[in-house]
Short mmCIF file of C-alpha atoms and ligand atoms in Angstrom, two decimals:
data_model
loop_
_atom_site.label_atom_id
_atom_site.label_comp_id
_atom_site.label_asym_id
_atom_site.label_seq_id
_atom_site.Cartn_x
_atom_site.Cartn_y
_atom_site.Cartn_z
CA MET A 1 55.15 116.44 134.96
CA GLN A 2 58.36 116.36 132.90
CA ALA A 3 60.04 113.16 131.70
CA ILE A 4 62.58 111.79 134.15
CA ALA A 5 65.00 108.88 134.33
CA TYR A 6 64.89 106.46 137.26
CA GLN A 7 68.08 104.96 138.63
CA SER A 8 68.41 102.61 141.56
CA ALA A 9 71.89 102.61 143.12
CA LYS A 10 73.20 99.44 144.74
CA SER A 11 76.09 101.05 146.59
CA ILE A 12 77.18 104.37 148.07
CA ASP A 13 79.88 104.74 145.39
CA GLU A 14 77.38 104.15 142.60
CA ALA A 15 75.03 106.76 144.10
CA VAL A 16 77.83 109.34 144.37
CA SER A 17 78.87 108.74 140.77
CA VAL A 18 75.28 109.26 139.54
CA LEU A 19 75.11 112.48 141.59
CA ARG A 20 78.44 113.65 140.10
CA GLN A 21 77.24 112.91 136.61
CA TRP A 22 73.91 114.74 136.97
CA GLY A 23 74.63 117.38 139.59
CA GLU A 24 71.66 119.57 140.40
CA ARG A 25 69.48 117.71 137.94
CA ALA A 26 69.44 114.57 140.10
CA ARG A 27 67.36 114.17 143.27
CA VAL A 28 67.66 111.40 145.82
CA LEU A 29 64.55 109.27 146.34
CA SER A 30 63.88 107.65 149.70
CA GLY A 31 60.18 107.03 150.36
CA GLY A 32 59.09 109.59 147.77
CA THR A 33 56.23 110.92 149.91
CA ASP A 34 57.58 114.45 149.49
CA LEU A 35 59.56 114.11 146.26
CA ILE A 36 57.07 112.24 144.06
CA ALA A 37 54.21 114.43 145.23
CA GLN A 38 56.30 117.54 144.41
CA LEU A 39 57.27 116.19 140.98
CA ARG A 40 53.69 115.34 140.15
CA GLU A 41 52.46 118.75 141.21
CA GLY A 42 54.98 120.31 138.79
CA ARG A 43 56.97 121.97 141.57
CA ARG A 44 60.26 120.30 140.57
CA HIS A 45 60.96 121.21 136.96
CA ASP A 46 64.70 121.10 137.59
CA VAL A 47 64.74 117.34 138.23
CA GLU A 48 65.77 115.00 135.39
CA VAL A 49 66.96 111.96 137.32
CA VAL A 50 65.48 110.32 140.36
CA LEU A 51 68.10 108.33 142.25
CA ASP A 52 66.55 105.62 144.43
CA ILE A 53 68.76 104.79 147.42
CA LYS A 54 66.52 102.07 148.90
CA SER A 55 68.72 99.29 147.49
CA ILE A 56 71.90 100.60 149.14
CA PRO A 57 72.53 98.30 152.13
CA GLU A 58 73.85 101.14 154.35
CA ALA A 59 70.73 103.24 153.64
CA ARG A 60 68.23 100.50 154.44
CA GLU A 61 69.83 99.11 157.55
CA LEU A 62 68.30 99.57 161.02
CA ARG A 63 70.36 98.30 163.93
CA TYR A 64 70.20 98.92 167.65
CA SER A 65 72.22 97.69 170.56
CA PRO A 66 72.43 99.24 174.03
CA GLY A 67 76.21 99.45 173.61
CA GLN A 68 76.37 100.93 170.11
CA GLY A 69 73.18 102.97 170.00
CA LEU A 70 71.02 103.27 166.92
CA TYR A 71 72.12 103.09 163.30
CA LEU A 72 69.22 104.37 161.20
CA GLY A 73 69.72 104.08 157.42
CA ALA A 74 68.51 107.21 155.63
CA ALA A 75 65.85 105.31 153.66
CA VAL A 76 64.37 103.21 156.50
CA PRO A 77 60.59 103.78 156.55
CA CYS A 78 58.84 105.02 159.70
CA TYR A 79 57.00 101.80 160.54
CA ARG A 80 60.23 99.90 161.13
CA ILE A 81 61.00 102.22 164.03
CA TYR A 82 57.75 102.01 165.96
CA GLU A 83 57.28 98.30 165.22
CA ASP A 84 60.64 97.50 166.82
CA ALA A 85 59.89 97.30 170.55
CA ALA A 86 63.51 97.72 171.69
CA ILE A 87 64.02 100.80 169.53
CA ALA A 88 60.69 102.35 170.51
CA ARG A 89 61.59 101.84 174.18
CA ALA A 90 65.07 103.34 173.85
CA TYR A 91 64.02 106.33 171.66
CA PRO A 92 60.37 107.09 172.50
CA ALA A 93 60.44 110.58 170.94
CA LEU A 94 61.59 109.12 167.62
CA ALA A 95 58.85 106.48 167.79
CA ASP A 96 56.32 109.25 168.57
CA SER A 97 57.42 111.11 165.43
CA ALA A 98 57.43 108.00 163.23
CA ALA A 99 53.92 107.05 164.35
CA LEU A 100 52.35 110.42 163.52
CA ILE A 101 53.96 111.31 160.19
CA GLY A 102 51.02 110.97 157.76
CA GLY A 103 48.83 107.87 158.04
CA ILE A 104 49.67 104.18 157.78
CA GLN A 105 50.20 104.43 154.01
CA ILE A 106 52.72 107.25 154.38
CA GLN A 107 54.52 105.46 157.24
CA SER A 108 55.01 102.42 154.97
CA ARG A 109 57.28 104.56 152.77
CA ALA A 110 58.32 107.83 154.42
CA ALA A 111 61.81 107.75 155.91
CA ILE A 112 63.14 109.74 158.87
CA GLY A 113 66.12 110.58 156.63
CA GLY A 114 63.73 111.85 153.93
CA ASN A 115 61.93 113.98 156.50
CA LEU A 116 65.27 115.51 157.51
CA CYS A 117 66.52 116.08 153.93
CA ASN A 118 63.25 117.71 152.90
CA ALA A 119 64.19 120.27 155.60
CA SER A 120 60.68 121.57 156.21
CA PRO A 121 60.50 123.96 159.19
CA ALA A 122 57.47 121.92 160.34
CA ALA A 123 59.00 118.44 159.84
CA ASP A 124 57.91 116.11 162.61
CA ALA A 125 61.03 113.93 162.88
CA ILE A 126 63.65 116.67 163.09
CA PRO A 127 62.97 117.96 166.65
CA SER A 128 63.17 114.38 167.93
CA LEU A 129 66.47 113.79 166.12
CA ILE A 130 67.85 117.02 167.60
CA ALA A 131 66.65 116.23 171.13
CA LEU A 132 68.09 112.71 170.92
CA GLY A 133 71.47 114.03 169.77
CA ALA A 134 71.58 112.41 166.32
CA THR A 135 74.59 112.66 164.00
CA CYS A 136 74.28 112.67 160.20
CA GLU A 137 76.53 110.41 158.12
CA ILE A 138 77.01 112.03 154.75
CA ALA A 139 78.69 110.66 151.60
CA GLY A 140 79.92 112.65 148.61
CA PRO A 141 82.65 113.00 146.02
CA ASN A 142 85.16 113.90 148.73
CA GLY A 143 84.38 110.86 150.87
CA ARG A 144 82.45 110.69 154.13
CA ARG A 145 81.76 113.26 156.81
CA THR A 146 79.55 113.60 159.86
CA LEU A 147 77.48 116.53 161.08
CA PRO A 148 75.41 117.11 164.25
CA VAL A 149 71.78 117.04 163.15
CA GLU A 150 71.00 120.49 164.59
CA GLN A 151 73.37 121.94 161.96
CA PHE A 152 71.75 120.12 159.04
CA CYS A 153 68.84 122.44 158.21
CA ILE A 154 69.90 125.92 157.13
CA GLY A 155 66.59 127.34 155.87
CA PRO A 156 63.15 126.25 154.69
CA GLY A 157 63.83 123.36 152.26
CA ARG A 158 67.60 123.96 152.47
CA SER A 159 70.15 121.69 154.05
CA ALA A 160 73.88 121.69 154.70
CA LEU A 161 74.39 118.95 152.08
CA GLU A 162 76.95 120.13 149.52
CA GLN A 163 76.51 119.53 145.83
CA ASN A 164 76.55 115.79 145.01
CA GLU A 165 76.38 114.72 148.64
CA PHE A 166 73.65 112.57 150.16
CA LEU A 167 72.63 111.42 153.61
CA VAL A 168 73.55 107.76 154.19
CA ALA A 169 72.39 107.30 157.76
CA LEU A 170 71.73 108.79 161.17
CA ARG A 171 73.38 107.64 164.37
CA LEU A 172 71.77 108.12 167.77
CA PRO A 173 73.69 107.56 171.00
CA SER A 174 72.39 105.00 173.48
CA PRO A 175 70.26 106.60 176.16
CA ALA A 176 71.79 106.61 179.65
CA ALA A 177 69.94 104.82 182.48
CA GLN A 178 66.83 106.70 183.70
CA SER A 179 66.34 108.51 180.42
CA GLY A 180 63.09 109.44 178.73
CA SER A 181 62.03 111.41 175.67
CA CYS A 182 58.86 112.67 174.07
CA PHE A 183 57.68 114.42 170.89
CA LEU A 184 54.42 116.38 170.67
CA ARG A 185 52.83 118.43 167.94
CA PHE A 186 49.76 120.59 167.64
CA ILE A 187 47.46 120.24 164.62
CA PRO A 188 43.82 121.28 164.31
CA ARG A 189 42.66 117.68 163.66
CA ASN A 190 43.67 114.30 165.03
CA GLU A 191 45.67 112.92 162.09
CA MET A 192 47.19 113.82 158.73
CA ASP A 193 48.06 117.50 159.01
CA ILE A 194 51.09 119.80 159.08
CA ALA A 195 52.28 120.95 162.51
CA VAL A 196 51.32 124.43 163.70
CA ALA A 197 54.10 123.87 166.23
CA ASN A 198 55.96 120.87 167.63
CA ALA A 199 58.48 120.08 170.36
CA ALA A 200 60.76 117.26 171.47
CA VAL A 201 62.52 116.71 174.78
CA ALA A 202 65.08 114.10 175.83
CA LEU A 203 66.37 113.99 179.39
CA THR A 204 68.12 111.87 182.00
CA LEU A 205 67.35 111.69 185.73
CA ASN A 206 69.76 111.04 188.61
CA PRO A 207 69.51 107.62 190.33
CA ALA A 208 67.18 109.08 193.00
CA LYS A 209 64.97 110.29 190.11
CA ASP A 210 64.47 113.71 191.65
CA ARG A 211 66.81 115.79 189.50
CA ILE A 212 67.56 116.14 185.80
CA THR A 213 71.21 115.49 184.97
CA ALA A 214 71.08 115.95 181.17
CA ALA A 215 68.52 117.40 178.77
CA ARG A 216 68.03 118.53 175.19
CA VAL A 217 65.00 120.49 174.00
CA ALA A 218 64.05 121.19 170.36
CA ILE A 219 61.09 123.04 168.84
CA GLY A 220 59.72 123.14 165.29
CA ALA A 221 57.41 125.12 162.99
CA VAL A 222 58.30 128.27 164.93
CA ALA A 223 61.39 129.39 162.96
CA PRO A 224 62.91 128.89 159.46
CA THR A 225 64.44 125.64 160.73
CA PRO A 226 63.76 123.36 163.70
CA LEU A 227 65.66 124.77 166.69
CA LEU A 228 67.76 123.34 169.47
CA VAL A 229 67.00 125.40 172.60
CA PRO A 230 70.01 125.18 174.96
CA GLU A 231 68.43 127.77 177.31
CA ALA A 232 65.52 125.42 177.96
CA ALA A 233 67.89 122.54 178.67
CA ALA A 234 69.96 124.77 180.98
CA ALA A 235 66.83 125.61 182.99
CA LEU A 236 66.28 121.89 183.60
CA ILE A 237 69.74 120.53 184.29
CA GLY A 238 70.56 120.29 187.99
CA ALA A 239 67.36 121.98 189.07
CA PRO A 240 64.77 120.32 191.35
CA LEU A 241 61.72 118.88 189.62
CA THR A 242 59.37 121.66 190.61
CA GLU A 243 56.66 123.63 188.89
CA ALA A 244 59.02 126.64 188.72
CA THR A 245 61.75 124.64 186.94
CA LEU A 246 59.37 123.32 184.30
CA GLU A 247 57.92 126.79 183.74
CA ARG A 248 61.39 128.32 183.31
CA ALA A 249 62.27 125.77 180.66
CA ALA A 250 58.96 126.21 178.83
CA GLU A 251 59.39 129.97 178.93
CA ALA A 252 62.87 129.60 177.41
CA ALA A 253 61.32 127.67 174.50
CA ARG A 254 58.72 130.40 174.02
CA ALA A 255 61.44 133.03 174.00
CA ALA A 256 63.52 131.11 171.44
CA ALA A 257 60.61 130.80 168.99
CA ARG A 258 60.75 133.17 166.02
CA PRO A 259 57.54 132.21 164.24
CA ILE A 260 55.62 133.73 161.36
CA THR A 261 51.90 134.16 160.86
CA ASP A 262 50.47 132.03 158.05
CA MET A 263 47.28 130.12 157.26
CA ARG A 264 48.07 127.53 159.94
CA GLY A 265 48.64 129.87 162.86
CA SER A 266 49.67 133.27 164.12
CA ILE A 267 52.89 134.40 165.77
CA ALA A 268 51.18 134.69 169.15
CA GLN A 269 49.56 131.25 168.88
CA ARG A 270 52.81 129.61 167.83
CA ARG A 271 54.80 131.19 170.68
CA HIS A 272 52.15 130.00 173.11
CA LEU A 273 52.23 126.51 171.60
CA ALA A 274 56.04 126.33 171.80
CA ARG A 275 55.70 126.94 175.52
CA VAL A 276 52.82 124.56 176.17
CA LEU A 277 54.17 121.71 174.03
CA THR A 278 57.63 122.02 175.57
CA ARG A 279 56.15 121.94 179.05
CA ARG A 280 54.04 118.86 178.29
CA ALA A 281 56.89 117.09 176.50
CA ILE A 282 59.14 117.65 179.54
CA GLU A 283 56.50 116.19 181.86
CA SER A 284 56.02 113.17 179.63
CA ALA A 285 59.78 112.64 179.22
CA ILE A 286 60.20 112.74 183.02
CA GLN A 287 57.40 110.23 183.42
CA ARG A 288 58.97 107.94 180.84
CA ALA A 289 62.39 108.29 182.47
CA LYS A 290 60.90 107.29 185.82
CA GLU A 291 59.28 104.24 184.27
CA SER A 292 62.35 103.23 182.25
CA MET B 1 59.41 111.79 126.16
CA SER B 2 61.70 109.38 127.95
CA GLU B 3 62.36 105.74 127.19
CA ARG B 4 59.85 103.28 128.48
CA VAL B 5 61.34 100.71 130.82
CA GLN B 6 60.36 97.10 131.26
CA ILE B 7 59.09 96.14 134.70
CA GLN B 8 58.40 92.70 136.13
CA ALA B 9 56.36 92.23 139.26
CA THR B 10 53.97 89.74 140.82
CA ILE B 11 50.47 91.18 140.88
CA ASN B 12 47.74 89.28 142.72
CA GLY B 13 49.84 86.13 142.55
CA GLU B 14 50.53 86.32 138.81
CA PRO B 15 53.89 87.23 137.30
CA VAL B 16 53.33 90.32 135.14
CA GLN B 17 55.59 92.21 132.71
CA PHE B 18 54.78 95.66 131.46
CA LEU B 19 56.32 98.80 130.00
CA ALA B 20 56.10 102.16 131.75
CA GLU B 21 57.70 105.57 131.60
CA PRO B 22 59.91 106.31 134.61
CA ARG B 23 57.76 109.32 135.42
CA GLN B 24 54.60 107.21 135.64
CA SER B 25 53.24 106.44 139.05
CA LEU B 26 52.34 102.90 139.98
CA LEU B 27 48.70 104.00 139.90
CA GLU B 28 49.04 105.24 136.31
CA ALA B 29 50.80 102.04 135.26
CA LEU B 30 48.08 99.89 136.84
CA ARG B 31 45.27 101.87 135.25
CA ASP B 32 46.72 102.96 131.90
CA GLU B 33 49.21 100.20 131.04
CA LEU B 34 47.65 97.16 132.71
CA GLY B 35 43.96 98.08 132.48
CA MET B 36 43.49 97.47 136.21
CA THR B 37 41.19 100.37 136.97
CA GLY B 38 40.05 99.26 140.42
CA ALA B 39 42.48 101.57 142.21
CA LYS B 40 41.22 105.15 141.85
CA GLU B 41 42.87 108.53 141.67
CA GLY B 42 41.28 110.81 144.24
CA CYS B 43 43.94 113.39 145.07
CA GLY B 44 47.08 112.14 143.33
CA ASN B 45 49.27 113.31 146.21
CA GLY B 46 49.03 110.81 149.04
CA ASN B 47 46.18 112.33 151.00
CA CYS B 48 43.07 110.29 150.22
CA GLY B 49 43.93 106.57 149.96
CA ALA B 50 41.68 105.87 146.94
CA CYS B 51 44.73 104.42 145.14
CA ASN B 52 45.75 102.02 147.93
CA VAL B 53 47.56 98.80 147.09
CA ILE B 54 49.58 96.40 149.21
CA LEU B 55 53.27 96.37 148.25
CA ASP B 56 55.40 93.61 149.81
CA GLY B 57 52.87 93.35 152.62
CA ARG B 58 52.68 97.10 153.36
CA LEU B 59 49.80 99.40 152.55
CA VAL B 60 50.89 102.24 150.22
CA ASP B 61 49.40 105.07 148.17
CA SER B 62 50.18 103.94 144.61
CA CYS B 63 49.90 107.52 143.31
CA ILE B 64 53.15 108.42 145.08
CA VAL B 65 55.07 105.24 144.19
CA LEU B 66 56.90 105.18 140.86
CA ALA B 67 56.04 102.21 138.65
CA ALA B 68 59.78 101.65 138.22
CA GLU B 69 60.12 101.07 141.97
CA VAL B 70 58.05 97.87 141.93
CA GLU B 71 60.52 95.84 139.88
CA GLY B 72 60.67 92.34 141.38
CA ARG B 73 58.11 93.04 144.09
CA LEU B 74 54.78 91.62 145.26
CA LEU B 75 51.60 93.62 144.77
CA THR B 76 48.02 93.05 145.86
CA THR B 77 45.36 95.27 144.31
CA ILE B 78 41.60 95.45 144.78
CA GLU B 79 41.29 93.09 141.79
CA GLY B 80 43.01 90.39 143.87
CA ILE B 81 40.78 90.59 146.93
CA ALA B 82 37.82 88.42 145.79
CA GLN B 83 38.38 84.72 145.11
CA GLY B 84 36.87 84.40 141.61
CA ASN B 85 33.15 85.03 142.00
CA HIS B 86 33.36 84.62 145.75
CA LEU B 87 33.45 88.04 147.43
CA HIS B 88 35.91 88.63 150.25
CA PRO B 89 34.13 89.04 153.63
CA LEU B 90 35.13 92.72 153.59
CA GLN B 91 33.40 93.22 150.24
CA GLN B 92 30.34 91.36 151.52
CA ALA B 93 30.27 93.45 154.70
CA PHE B 94 30.55 96.71 152.73
CA LEU B 95 27.48 95.66 150.73
CA GLU B 96 25.52 94.54 153.77
CA GLU B 97 26.34 97.66 155.80
CA ALA B 98 25.75 99.94 152.77
CA ALA B 99 29.21 101.32 153.41
CA LEU B 100 29.44 103.09 150.05
CA GLN B 101 27.61 105.71 148.06
CA CYS B 102 29.52 106.98 145.01
CA GLY B 103 32.08 104.20 145.50
CA VAL B 104 35.21 106.10 144.50
CA CYS B 105 36.85 105.60 147.88
CA THR B 106 35.66 102.00 148.29
CA PRO B 107 38.51 100.05 146.62
CA GLY B 108 41.01 102.00 148.73
CA PHE B 109 39.10 101.38 151.96
CA ILE B 110 38.76 97.66 151.22
CA VAL B 111 42.46 97.25 150.40
CA ALA B 112 43.40 99.30 153.48
CA ALA B 113 41.06 97.26 155.69
CA LYS B 114 42.48 94.03 154.24
CA ALA B 115 45.98 95.18 155.21
CA LEU B 116 44.67 95.87 158.73
CA LEU B 117 42.92 92.50 159.15
CA ASP B 118 45.99 90.69 157.80
CA ARG B 119 47.94 92.07 160.78
CA THR B 120 45.22 92.57 163.38
CA PRO B 121 42.41 90.07 162.75
CA HIS B 122 40.17 91.44 165.52
CA PRO B 123 40.73 95.19 165.76
CA THR B 124 38.88 97.50 168.13
CA GLU B 125 36.85 100.37 166.73
CA ASP B 126 39.66 102.75 167.72
CA GLN B 127 42.20 100.65 165.85
CA VAL B 128 40.00 100.65 162.75
CA ARG B 129 39.52 104.42 162.84
CA HIS B 130 43.21 105.07 163.45
CA TRP B 131 44.29 102.70 160.63
CA LEU B 132 41.86 104.26 158.15
CA ALA B 133 42.87 107.88 158.91
CA GLY B 134 44.69 108.02 155.56
CA ASN B 135 41.52 107.14 153.61
CA LEU B 136 38.99 109.86 152.86
CA CYS B 137 35.31 109.45 152.00
CA ARG B 138 33.17 112.39 151.00
CA CYS B 139 29.87 110.53 151.07
CA THR B 140 29.31 108.11 153.92
CA GLY B 141 30.46 109.90 157.05
CA TYR B 142 32.68 106.88 157.86
CA ASP B 143 30.41 105.19 160.43
CA LYS B 144 29.12 102.57 158.03
CA ILE B 145 32.63 101.89 156.75
CA VAL B 146 33.92 101.32 160.27
CA ARG B 147 30.94 99.07 161.02
CA ALA B 148 31.58 97.06 157.86
CA VAL B 149 35.23 96.50 158.75
CA LEU B 150 34.29 95.41 162.28
CA ARG B 151 31.63 93.09 160.90
CA ALA B 152 34.08 91.52 158.45
CA SER B 153 36.57 91.03 161.27
CA GLU B 154 34.02 88.88 163.09
CA SER B 155 33.84 86.43 160.21
CA THR B 156 36.52 83.74 160.36
CA GLU B 157 36.96 83.81 156.58
CA ALA B 158 38.27 87.38 156.67
CA ASN B 159 41.26 86.09 158.50
CA ALA B 160 41.91 83.10 156.26
C1 FAD C 301 49.63 112.68 152.97
C2 FAD C 301 50.93 113.13 153.56
C3 FAD C 301 51.02 113.36 154.92
C4 FAD C 301 52.22 113.79 155.48
N1 FAD C 301 52.26 114.00 156.82
C5 FAD C 301 53.41 114.45 157.38
C6 FAD C 301 53.46 114.70 158.79
O1 FAD C 301 52.50 114.47 159.52
N2 FAD C 301 54.63 115.17 159.30
C7 FAD C 301 55.72 115.41 158.53
O2 FAD C 301 56.75 115.83 159.05
N3 FAD C 301 55.70 115.17 157.20
C8 FAD C 301 54.58 114.70 156.61
N4 FAD C 301 54.53 114.46 155.27
C9 FAD C 301 55.72 114.73 154.45
C10 FAD C 301 56.59 113.50 154.20
O3 FAD C 301 55.86 112.31 154.25
C11 FAD C 301 57.73 113.39 155.19
O4 FAD C 301 58.54 114.54 155.15
C12 FAD C 301 58.61 112.16 154.96
O5 FAD C 301 59.31 111.82 156.13
C13 FAD C 301 59.57 112.31 153.80
O6 FAD C 301 60.34 111.13 153.69
P1 FAD C 301 60.50 110.35 152.30
O7 FAD C 301 61.43 109.21 152.59
O8 FAD C 301 59.23 110.03 151.70
O9 FAD C 301 61.27 111.49 151.47
P2 FAD C 301 61.43 111.71 149.90
O10 FAD C 301 60.19 112.23 149.32
O11 FAD C 301 62.04 110.51 149.27
O12 FAD C 301 62.55 112.86 149.95
C14 FAD C 301 62.28 114.13 150.51
C15 FAD C 301 63.35 115.13 150.05
O13 FAD C 301 64.62 114.82 150.58
C16 FAD C 301 65.54 114.44 149.55
N5 FAD C 301 66.19 113.23 150.06
C17 FAD C 301 65.57 112.10 150.51
N6 FAD C 301 66.47 111.24 151.01
C18 FAD C 301 67.69 111.84 150.86
C19 FAD C 301 69.01 111.43 151.21
N7 FAD C 301 69.25 110.26 151.81
N8 FAD C 301 70.03 112.28 150.91
C20 FAD C 301 69.78 113.49 150.32
N9 FAD C 301 68.55 113.93 149.98
C21 FAD C 301 67.52 113.10 150.26
C22 FAD C 301 64.70 114.19 148.33
O14 FAD C 301 65.43 114.45 147.13
C23 FAD C 301 63.55 115.14 148.53
O15 FAD C 301 63.92 116.44 148.15
C24 FAD C 301 53.35 114.01 154.66
C25 FAD C 301 53.27 113.75 153.30
C26 FAD C 301 52.08 113.32 152.73
C27 FAD C 301 52.02 113.05 151.26
S1 FES C 302 45.02 109.25 144.86
FE1 FES C 302 46.63 108.39 145.95
S2 FES C 302 46.26 109.06 147.96
FE2 FES C 302 44.73 110.10 146.84
S1 FES C 303 31.44 106.63 148.91
FE1 FES C 303 31.80 108.46 147.83
S2 FES C 303 33.76 109.03 148.55
FE2 FES C 303 33.27 107.39 149.79
#
């Protein structure tokens, strides 16, 4: 691999000024589980500076309160999410994602923010972020802005970040009472593989726990970017918790999928998986909401 | 060729200073700059665990950590597992269970298992298998490795 410079920023302003100075030649480093592997495999000849954001307080902070929701710094590694019992209980789909990205070694380093910024169509954290209604906090030369997470990925490996911007943090709203969420993926082995398809569901039940009052459904690895599927949510909201309701929502996810055939799976298999995973994730989210 | 940078870290309890290029991985710095060749390069991209070290208490693949990132931090490598000539119970159990053949994966498995026993002194077989999913072995078929880790977890010393 080419020679690079390593810089560790201590503040958001310092990071932005390094990005301004180096432009396209700088890449942000969170856990490095994508970036360092890509650099070492010679797939990133354009990079001259690696900008480590792990020393920026706002990027390493993880904070949850039932009133304020979750503040998830962009560089917080996966293990901190599933090892925090309160966070794992409030955002089970996010904890599901964090616990199955790579193995233990990867989870020590890989950040949810890094997973999002890498913008892989098959990324395992992005459907959960979409289902849970996350908002991106972005910093750049023109100050700060926010963006709903479902607008962040614009193509395979491409995000809505403008030149010299970086992701500082994600914010997730507090779940309402009687809420549950779930993330599922299909891979041919038990651990350590890239999703053939994945799905996340977050929903809220009425006090009698027999109707869904709010829902968000997202699917991944079945389109150029992870997708929010409003039609699936619409099939759930207000409808009775019957077999027919669940099937309508799962069918909406299948219909929204626009997959390709590659070495991991075919179009037909991926459409089928979008349906089955969505259906199972809804059932699990309902179960979790009932137990919450 | 870029400037070498000076890095200070604590490795196996000793303060260490060394020079490394910013593009060097922690694994390369350990092996090529510090002569600590216990950690192995299997895949070089985070898939096999042969390069495992413990960084500030967390198990990591040193092939996808930059050497420059460990400034000021605490590292445990396979070289720090035995106490002088006294093998760690995990090392003893690997010998007794014949849990290695070519041995390339062994330092990574022992470091990974140490990180597990530090947190979960008495893991179940499922916990051991789940924890070691990021470590690959092409020789043993894993059963003997899992048995060795379980055996070591029964000895009180492993949890000292
Ligand atoms: C062995 C192995 C197994 C894996 N398994 C999985 C898996 O099961 N599921 C899965 O989804 N992924 C998997 N991955 C991929 C990877 O681990 C994840 O995508 C991870 O979440 C990336 O996070 P990171 O912090 O390491 O990102 P990094 O490598 O630090 O960054 C990823 C990309 O995003 C950019 N970036 C990072 N942070 C920011 C920021 N704050 N602002 C702007 N740009 C930023 C970087 O420049 C880089 O291009 C695996 C990787 C390996 C090596
Ligand atoms: S050499 Fe580091 S994980 Fe394989
Ligand atoms: S003993 Fe040869 S790879 Fe494990």
